[in-house]
Short mmCIF file of C-alpha atoms and ligand atoms in Angstrom, two decimals:
data_model
loop_
_atom_site.label_atom_id
_atom_site.label_comp_id
_atom_site.label_asym_id
_atom_site.label_seq_id
_atom_site.Cartn_x
_atom_site.Cartn_y
_atom_site.Cartn_z
CA MET A 1 -5.00 -132.82 -218.68
CA ASN A 2 -3.38 -132.19 -221.91
CA ARG A 3 -1.03 -129.31 -222.93
CA THR A 4 -1.49 -127.73 -226.15
CA LEU A 5 0.88 -125.11 -226.90
CA ASN A 6 0.11 -121.99 -224.71
CA GLU A 7 -2.92 -123.62 -223.01
CA ILE A 8 -3.22 -125.41 -219.70
CA HIS A 9 -6.22 -127.81 -219.33
CA LEU A 10 -7.84 -128.51 -215.92
CA PRO A 11 -10.76 -130.81 -215.81
CA GLY A 12 -12.33 -129.64 -212.50
CA ARG A 13 -15.10 -131.94 -211.02
CA GLY A 14 -17.63 -130.83 -213.63
CA THR A 15 -16.23 -127.25 -214.18
CA GLN A 16 -13.34 -127.51 -216.66
CA ARG A 17 -10.87 -124.60 -217.09
CA ILE A 18 -8.69 -123.86 -220.01
CA LEU A 19 -5.87 -121.38 -219.33
CA LYS A 20 -5.07 -119.54 -222.43
CA SER A 21 -1.76 -118.25 -221.00
CA ILE A 22 0.98 -120.05 -219.61
CA VAL A 23 2.19 -117.35 -217.45
CA LEU A 24 0.80 -117.13 -213.95
CA GLN A 25 0.99 -114.17 -211.46
CA SER A 26 1.78 -115.68 -208.07
CA PRO A 27 -0.01 -115.06 -204.81
CA LEU A 28 1.79 -112.24 -202.99
CA ALA A 29 0.65 -111.66 -199.42
CA GLY A 30 0.34 -107.75 -198.89
CA ILE A 31 0.49 -107.21 -202.61
CA SER A 32 -1.74 -109.10 -204.86
CA ASP A 33 -4.94 -107.44 -203.67
CA GLN A 34 -7.81 -106.36 -206.12
CA ILE A 35 -6.06 -103.20 -206.85
CA PHE A 36 -2.67 -104.88 -207.88
CA ARG A 37 -4.67 -107.47 -209.89
CA LYS A 38 -6.53 -104.87 -211.91
CA LEU A 39 -3.17 -103.29 -212.83
CA VAL A 40 -1.65 -106.75 -213.82
CA ARG A 41 -4.84 -107.59 -215.78
CA LYS A 42 -4.31 -104.47 -218.14
CA TRP A 43 -1.36 -106.23 -219.73
CA ALA A 44 -2.30 -109.87 -219.05
CA PRO A 45 -6.01 -110.41 -220.12
CA GLU A 46 -5.75 -114.16 -219.94
CA ALA A 47 -3.24 -114.92 -217.20
CA LEU A 48 -4.22 -116.72 -214.09
CA LEU A 49 -3.94 -114.19 -211.24
CA PHE A 50 -4.19 -115.07 -207.40
CA THR A 51 -5.40 -113.50 -204.41
CA GLU A 52 -3.10 -113.09 -201.52
CA MET A 53 -3.14 -116.29 -199.33
CA VAL A 54 -6.35 -116.39 -197.39
CA ASN A 55 -6.48 -117.95 -193.77
CA ALA A 56 -9.27 -120.48 -194.12
CA ASN A 57 -10.13 -120.35 -190.51
CA SER A 58 -10.29 -116.50 -190.39
CA LEU A 59 -12.35 -116.45 -193.32
CA GLU A 60 -14.95 -118.66 -191.58
CA LEU A 61 -14.64 -116.50 -188.31
CA GLY A 62 -15.60 -113.56 -190.60
CA TYR A 63 -12.19 -112.05 -191.36
CA GLY A 64 -10.34 -111.31 -194.57
CA ARG A 65 -13.56 -111.71 -196.54
CA GLU A 66 -12.53 -108.62 -198.47
CA LYS A 67 -9.80 -110.72 -200.11
CA ILE A 68 -12.38 -112.93 -201.95
CA LYS A 69 -15.07 -110.21 -202.44
CA GLU A 70 -16.45 -109.73 -205.86
CA LEU A 71 -14.22 -112.00 -207.52
CA SER A 72 -16.89 -112.74 -209.96
CA LYS A 73 -16.82 -109.00 -211.19
CA GLU A 74 -13.10 -109.26 -211.89
CA LYS A 75 -12.16 -109.81 -215.71
CA GLY A 76 -10.13 -112.88 -216.31
CA PRO A 77 -9.32 -116.02 -214.16
CA VAL A 78 -8.33 -115.41 -210.38
CA GLY A 79 -7.57 -118.18 -208.27
CA VAL A 80 -7.93 -118.08 -204.55
CA GLN A 81 -5.23 -119.35 -202.36
CA LEU A 82 -6.19 -120.75 -198.93
CA PHE A 83 -3.83 -121.69 -196.03
CA ASP A 84 -4.58 -123.71 -192.94
CA PHE A 85 -4.09 -127.18 -191.46
CA ARG A 86 -7.66 -127.74 -190.21
CA ILE A 87 -9.75 -129.61 -192.77
CA LYS A 88 -13.36 -128.38 -191.94
CA PRO A 89 -12.43 -124.54 -192.24
CA MET A 90 -10.48 -125.34 -195.48
CA ILE A 91 -13.67 -126.89 -196.94
CA GLU A 92 -16.03 -124.32 -195.86
CA ALA A 93 -13.48 -121.45 -197.19
CA ALA A 94 -13.26 -123.42 -200.44
CA LYS A 95 -16.76 -123.49 -200.91
CA ARG A 96 -17.12 -119.84 -199.98
CA ALA A 97 -14.46 -118.89 -202.42
CA GLU A 98 -15.99 -121.02 -205.31
CA GLU A 99 -19.33 -119.15 -204.61
CA ALA A 100 -17.60 -115.82 -204.77
CA GLY A 101 -16.35 -116.64 -208.27
CA ALA A 102 -12.93 -118.28 -207.79
CA TYR A 103 -11.57 -119.69 -210.92
CA LEU A 104 -9.83 -122.46 -208.90
CA ILE A 105 -8.70 -123.10 -205.31
CA ASP A 106 -4.94 -123.23 -204.60
CA ILE A 107 -3.63 -124.81 -201.42
CA ASN A 108 -0.54 -122.95 -199.84
CA MET A 109 2.01 -125.65 -199.05
CA GLY A 110 4.93 -123.47 -199.53
CA CYS A 111 4.82 -120.55 -197.12
CA PRO A 112 7.88 -120.70 -194.88
CA VAL A 113 6.70 -118.15 -192.23
CA LYS A 114 7.40 -119.79 -188.78
CA LYS A 115 4.23 -118.36 -187.31
CA ILE A 116 2.13 -120.42 -189.99
CA THR A 117 4.32 -123.40 -190.29
CA LYS A 118 4.68 -124.26 -186.58
CA LYS A 119 0.96 -124.81 -186.42
CA GLY A 120 1.09 -127.08 -189.52
CA GLY A 121 -0.11 -124.61 -192.17
CA GLY A 122 1.74 -123.37 -195.53
CA SER A 123 4.97 -125.55 -195.93
CA GLY A 124 4.19 -126.97 -192.36
CA LEU A 125 1.91 -129.37 -194.51
CA LEU A 126 5.06 -130.91 -196.05
CA ARG A 127 5.79 -132.62 -192.62
CA ASP A 128 2.46 -134.24 -192.68
CA LEU A 129 1.55 -135.44 -196.11
CA ASP A 130 -1.34 -137.76 -195.12
CA LEU A 131 -3.00 -134.52 -193.79
CA ALA A 132 -2.07 -132.66 -196.90
CA ALA A 133 -3.52 -135.33 -199.16
CA GLU A 134 -6.70 -135.39 -196.98
CA ILE A 135 -7.15 -131.67 -197.46
CA ILE A 136 -6.60 -131.80 -201.18
CA SER A 137 -9.06 -134.79 -201.46
CA GLU A 138 -11.75 -133.21 -199.27
CA ILE A 139 -11.64 -129.92 -200.90
CA SER A 140 -11.85 -131.51 -204.21
CA ASN A 141 -14.94 -133.41 -203.15
CA ALA A 142 -16.60 -130.21 -201.82
CA VAL A 143 -16.23 -127.94 -204.91
CA LYS A 144 -16.48 -128.33 -208.68
CA ILE A 145 -13.63 -126.06 -209.65
CA PRO A 146 -10.10 -127.39 -209.97
CA VAL A 147 -8.05 -127.76 -206.74
CA THR A 148 -4.37 -127.05 -207.12
CA VAL A 149 -1.22 -126.78 -204.95
CA LYS A 150 1.69 -124.42 -204.54
CA THR A 151 4.52 -125.76 -202.82
CA ARG A 152 8.20 -126.19 -202.50
CA LEU A 153 10.76 -128.82 -203.19
CA GLY A 154 10.46 -130.11 -199.51
CA TRP A 155 10.58 -129.18 -195.94
CA CYS A 156 14.32 -129.62 -195.54
CA ASN A 157 17.22 -131.20 -197.09
CA LYS A 158 17.11 -134.24 -194.70
CA SER A 159 13.57 -135.13 -196.01
CA TYR A 160 14.21 -134.11 -199.68
CA ASP A 161 12.11 -136.06 -202.00
CA PRO A 162 10.40 -133.69 -204.51
CA ILE A 163 9.17 -136.49 -206.95
CA GLY A 164 7.71 -138.59 -204.02
CA LEU A 165 5.98 -135.32 -202.69
CA ALA A 166 4.60 -134.44 -206.22
CA LEU A 167 3.34 -137.82 -206.92
CA HIS A 168 1.63 -137.90 -203.45
CA LEU A 169 -0.14 -134.59 -204.15
CA GLN A 170 -1.22 -135.70 -207.71
CA ASP A 171 -2.59 -138.96 -206.21
CA ALA A 172 -4.58 -136.95 -203.65
CA GLY A 173 -6.35 -135.22 -206.64
CA ALA A 174 -4.33 -131.98 -207.18
CA GLN A 175 -4.96 -130.87 -210.75
CA LEU A 176 -2.08 -128.74 -211.15
CA LEU A 177 1.28 -128.33 -209.12
CA THR A 178 3.41 -125.04 -208.88
CA PHE A 179 6.82 -125.66 -207.71
CA HIS A 180 8.96 -123.03 -206.17
CA GLY A 181 12.36 -124.43 -206.70
CA ARG A 182 13.68 -124.17 -203.18
CA THR A 183 12.85 -126.11 -199.89
CA ARG A 184 11.44 -124.39 -196.99
CA GLN A 185 14.73 -124.58 -195.22
CA GLU A 186 16.43 -122.74 -197.99
CA GLY A 187 13.76 -119.81 -197.84
CA PHE A 188 14.85 -117.22 -200.49
CA SER A 189 18.52 -118.17 -200.48
CA GLY A 190 20.44 -119.69 -203.38
CA LYS A 191 18.78 -120.21 -206.74
CA SER A 192 15.43 -121.80 -207.64
CA ASN A 193 16.34 -125.41 -208.85
CA TRP A 194 14.83 -125.49 -212.04
CA VAL A 195 16.59 -128.92 -212.75
CA ALA A 196 14.59 -130.39 -209.91
CA ILE A 197 11.37 -129.17 -211.35
CA ALA A 198 12.38 -130.82 -214.63
CA GLU A 199 12.69 -134.11 -213.03
CA ILE A 200 9.15 -133.60 -211.47
CA LYS A 201 7.73 -132.72 -214.72
CA LYS A 202 9.09 -135.94 -216.31
CA ARG A 203 7.29 -138.06 -213.89
CA LEU A 204 3.75 -136.32 -213.44
CA SER A 205 0.73 -136.43 -215.57
CA ILE A 206 -0.93 -133.24 -214.33
CA PRO A 207 0.36 -129.84 -215.41
CA ILE A 208 3.42 -128.52 -213.56
CA ILE A 209 4.14 -124.65 -213.22
CA ALA A 210 7.73 -123.63 -212.68
CA ASN A 211 8.33 -120.73 -210.04
CA GLY A 212 11.47 -118.95 -208.70
CA ASP A 213 13.78 -116.34 -209.92
CA ILE A 214 12.14 -115.38 -213.27
CA SER A 215 12.96 -111.69 -213.52
CA THR A 216 13.57 -111.22 -217.10
CA LEU A 217 11.76 -112.32 -220.57
CA GLU A 218 14.89 -114.41 -221.33
CA ASP A 219 14.63 -116.07 -217.68
CA ALA A 220 11.05 -117.16 -218.53
CA ARG A 221 11.94 -118.69 -221.95
CA LYS A 222 15.13 -120.53 -220.26
CA CYS A 223 12.97 -121.86 -217.38
CA LEU A 224 10.42 -123.39 -219.72
CA LYS A 225 13.19 -124.83 -221.77
CA ILE A 226 15.05 -126.32 -218.77
CA THR A 227 12.03 -127.54 -216.75
CA GLY A 228 9.86 -128.65 -219.65
CA ALA A 229 7.05 -127.09 -217.31
CA ASP A 230 3.46 -126.32 -218.66
CA GLY A 231 3.74 -122.74 -217.45
CA VAL A 232 5.71 -120.13 -215.28
CA MET A 233 4.65 -118.27 -212.19
CA ILE A 234 6.11 -114.71 -211.63
CA GLY A 235 6.42 -113.35 -208.03
CA ARG A 236 9.01 -110.87 -207.22
CA GLY A 237 9.66 -109.98 -210.73
CA SER A 238 6.18 -108.04 -210.94
CA LEU A 239 6.78 -106.04 -207.74
CA GLY A 240 6.45 -102.40 -209.00
CA THR A 241 6.08 -103.75 -212.53
CA PRO A 242 2.48 -104.88 -213.16
CA TRP A 243 2.97 -105.17 -216.85
CA PHE A 244 5.77 -107.88 -216.55
CA VAL A 245 3.49 -110.98 -216.65
CA GLY A 246 1.71 -109.56 -219.86
CA GLN A 247 5.03 -108.76 -221.31
CA ILE A 248 6.22 -112.42 -220.83
CA ASP A 249 2.79 -113.63 -222.18
CA SER A 250 3.21 -111.73 -225.42
CA PHE A 251 6.85 -112.67 -225.73
CA LEU A 252 6.10 -116.26 -225.42
CA LYS A 253 3.21 -116.29 -227.67
CA SER A 254 4.69 -114.13 -230.57
CA ASP A 255 8.33 -113.70 -229.75
CA LYS A 256 7.57 -110.02 -229.75
CA THR A 257 7.30 -107.79 -226.75
CA PHE A 258 6.02 -104.11 -226.18
CA ASN A 259 8.40 -101.50 -225.34
CA GLU A 260 9.44 -101.01 -221.61
CA PRO A 261 6.95 -98.41 -220.14
CA THR A 262 8.36 -94.92 -220.46
CA THR A 263 9.10 -92.84 -217.48
CA LYS A 264 5.79 -91.10 -217.85
CA MET A 265 3.79 -94.37 -218.15
CA ARG A 266 5.59 -95.60 -215.07
CA LEU A 267 4.50 -92.50 -213.16
CA GLU A 268 1.05 -92.75 -214.41
CA ILE A 269 0.74 -96.32 -213.25
CA ALA A 270 2.25 -95.37 -209.84
CA LEU A 271 -0.41 -92.55 -209.58
CA GLU A 272 -3.19 -94.92 -210.44
CA HIS A 273 -2.03 -97.37 -207.98
CA LEU A 274 -1.82 -94.72 -205.20
CA GLU A 275 -5.26 -93.15 -206.06
CA SER A 276 -6.98 -96.67 -206.19
CA LEU A 277 -5.64 -97.42 -202.77
CA LEU A 278 -6.70 -94.09 -201.44
CA GLN A 279 -10.23 -94.76 -202.79
CA SER A 280 -10.36 -98.03 -201.16
CA LYS A 281 -8.59 -97.42 -197.82
CA GLY A 282 -8.78 -93.62 -197.23
CA GLU A 283 -5.56 -91.89 -196.20
CA HIS A 284 -4.18 -95.21 -194.87
CA GLY A 285 -3.83 -96.06 -198.57
CA LEU A 286 -0.77 -93.88 -198.61
CA LEU A 287 1.04 -96.09 -196.15
CA ILE A 288 0.13 -99.22 -198.24
CA ALA A 289 1.07 -97.47 -201.50
CA ARG A 290 4.54 -96.54 -200.29
CA LYS A 291 6.25 -99.84 -201.03
CA HIS A 292 4.53 -99.95 -204.51
CA LEU A 293 5.75 -96.29 -205.26
CA ASN A 294 9.14 -97.21 -204.30
CA TRP A 295 9.38 -100.17 -206.60
CA THR A 296 7.75 -98.51 -209.48
CA CYS A 297 9.25 -95.05 -209.54
CA LYS A 298 12.64 -96.16 -210.56
CA ASP A 299 14.85 -96.59 -213.63
CA PHE A 300 14.75 -92.93 -214.73
CA GLU A 301 17.04 -90.10 -214.26
CA GLY A 302 16.67 -88.50 -210.94
CA SER A 303 14.51 -91.26 -209.79
CA LYS A 304 16.39 -91.78 -206.69
CA GLU A 305 15.89 -88.16 -205.44
CA PHE A 306 12.25 -88.30 -206.63
CA ARG A 307 11.60 -91.39 -204.56
CA LYS A 308 13.15 -89.91 -201.60
CA ASP A 309 10.89 -86.88 -201.67
CA LEU A 310 7.71 -89.06 -202.65
CA LEU A 311 8.37 -91.27 -199.68
CA LYS A 312 8.63 -88.41 -197.41
CA ALA A 313 5.31 -87.00 -198.35
CA ASN A 314 3.21 -87.08 -195.35
CA SER A 315 -0.14 -86.61 -197.05
CA SER A 316 -1.73 -88.11 -199.89
CA LYS A 317 -2.40 -84.68 -201.44
CA LYS A 318 1.47 -83.96 -201.27
CA ALA A 319 2.29 -87.35 -202.80
CA ILE A 320 -0.22 -86.98 -205.56
CA SER A 321 0.99 -83.54 -206.43
CA LEU A 322 4.60 -84.67 -206.59
CA ILE A 323 3.84 -87.46 -208.97
CA LYS A 324 1.56 -85.00 -211.12
CA GLU A 325 4.34 -82.35 -211.19
CA LYS A 326 6.88 -84.88 -212.27
CA ILE A 327 4.62 -85.99 -215.05
CA LYS A 328 4.07 -82.45 -216.32
CA THR A 329 7.90 -82.12 -216.80
CA LEU A 330 7.81 -85.21 -219.06
CA ASP A 331 5.16 -83.84 -221.33
C1 LIG B 1 6.15 -110.31 -200.37
C2 LIG B 1 5.98 -111.95 -200.88
C3 LIG B 1 4.82 -112.30 -200.57
C4 LIG B 1 4.40 -113.62 -200.92
N1 LIG B 1 3.13 -114.24 -200.73
C5 LIG B 1 2.87 -115.36 -201.01
C6 LIG B 1 1.59 -115.88 -200.87
O1 LIG B 1 0.76 -115.29 -200.21
N2 LIG B 1 1.32 -117.20 -201.16
C7 LIG B 1 2.35 -118.01 -201.78
O2 LIG B 1 2.11 -119.20 -202.02
N3 LIG B 1 3.54 -117.41 -201.94
C8 LIG B 1 3.81 -116.32 -201.68
N4 LIG B 1 5.10 -115.89 -201.76
C9 LIG B 1 6.01 -116.60 -202.69
C10 LIG B 1 5.83 -116.28 -204.22
O3 LIG B 1 4.70 -116.52 -204.77
C11 LIG B 1 6.87 -117.09 -205.01
O4 LIG B 1 6.66 -118.51 -204.77
C12 LIG B 1 8.42 -116.75 -204.56
O5 LIG B 1 8.58 -115.37 -204.47
C13 LIG B 1 9.44 -117.27 -205.61
O6 LIG B 1 9.12 -116.68 -206.89
P1 LIG B 1 9.83 -115.37 -207.43
O7 LIG B 1 11.40 -115.56 -207.46
O8 LIG B 1 9.31 -115.13 -208.88
O9 LIG B 1 9.59 -114.32 -206.51
C14 LIG B 1 5.47 -114.52 -201.45
C15 LIG B 1 6.48 -113.87 -201.78
C16 LIG B 1 7.00 -112.57 -201.61
C17 LIG B 1 8.31 -112.02 -201.99
#
């Protein structure tokens, strides 16, 4: 569990993993599907990417299996993130994910959504740390790949003890912890508390990943400096900008960075995203693509008007032709 510069070592239980990038793409429900990951991967060949969170029980009942389909065919490391509060489905889902080619299993202990926490999943596990430990330990015994946890600083300000929490998860067998520097109670308000993550890092022997509010290259460098963490994880910063993780990676590795994508490149990425979604989901892909198009088609002259027209397009044919026409004007 050593860290050499720009590497993170995870021993697994027979399946050792060495991450060659210290920049991780966060699991993003409704976003980090196979198509999004393929785009991120273009710029970040070595980064650890994640599936969207997968409900372990649903997986065992037969739903959501497309989320872990053909993982072994994807280039580069992809972790499967599971959530639930029931031990048996968590174990079975972890085994299934390992078989499908998961690089590691991550347990979601950070999701603040009420529908999930009220049953005890996501950050709800922070209210029952014995159960959380049992889940980590049982999954670790059931699979050979590393088991990691993504969590927050605590459930609420009253029960706040992030170091105690981190030690508890480490003792249970977690091989890496990612901390979003907010409590469940804080949701997405205020700022991610990087100083609290630094305190955790000082006390733990397993790798710690810092997460929250990294939206520029300098943020990434500053976050690593403040937290002393082994790596950083990027969430919202890559919405509409699938190159961002790779851009940070090369910035940290060489102090250099590639140029920001030109408008033409942005539009080509938007088009690729749309066409991939259409290929995979049929015409419904247009509805899924709209949020991505809205995030990607920005930061150029006339982008506001362009987005307005694009989001009004009521057929994929129309949307594709609008993007292609715009690209032509940039040749
Ligand atoms: C749309 C959206 C979906 C998310 N889905 C997940 C998820 O599936 N699993 C998870 O652990 N966190 C999820 N998160 C939380 C992020 O992974 C991340 O921890 C959080 O956004 C803070 O990091 P950031 O400031 O870089 O966005 C989600 C966040 C957003 C905005």
